[in-house]
């Protein structure tokens, strides 16, 4: 920050708000959407255990049972839950810790 007296919602501040919103959308929506697209496009090859497919997207499904359709999206669900937990910690920092814990428990349930 060039000046500690930067205006709240001034030009300089609005640039950083826009960058924050764009980054948040990429991390919260973009990355899980890309993972979902990759897993659905390679789902037949993953079920057939093709080597080149496992080299590309196998790290998303290693250790998961591939006996039904839901497990292909489990990694996306885990990422979304992690993001929501971080959001609770950041957005509800002024609330009592017990309230934050209850919200995180609801997310994890």
Phi, psi and omega in degrees: 000123181291334184217133180286353178257036178295133181291133175293128185063027172276185182301312181297317181293320181296327176298317180288326176296316179298317178298319179295318179294316179297314179297318179298317179295321179296314183287321185276322184251315187296308183295312176300327178293320178295318178297316179298318179297315180297317182292323178287324181288333179256013187297320180293319179291326177295319179294330179274359180055043177288134187299313183294329177289316179295330177290328182279309187235012184295331182295342176283333187243357177300134180087354178260144174284136182252047182264352175212171187290331186295324184295337177294333183257005183297321180299323178294319179297319180296317179296316179297319178295321178296317179298318179295323177295318177295321179296319177298315180296324182279316186278335182249032182292337179277350180272161179299149181303326180296322177296317178298317179297318179296319178296318180294322176296323177294319178296319183285342183286000000 
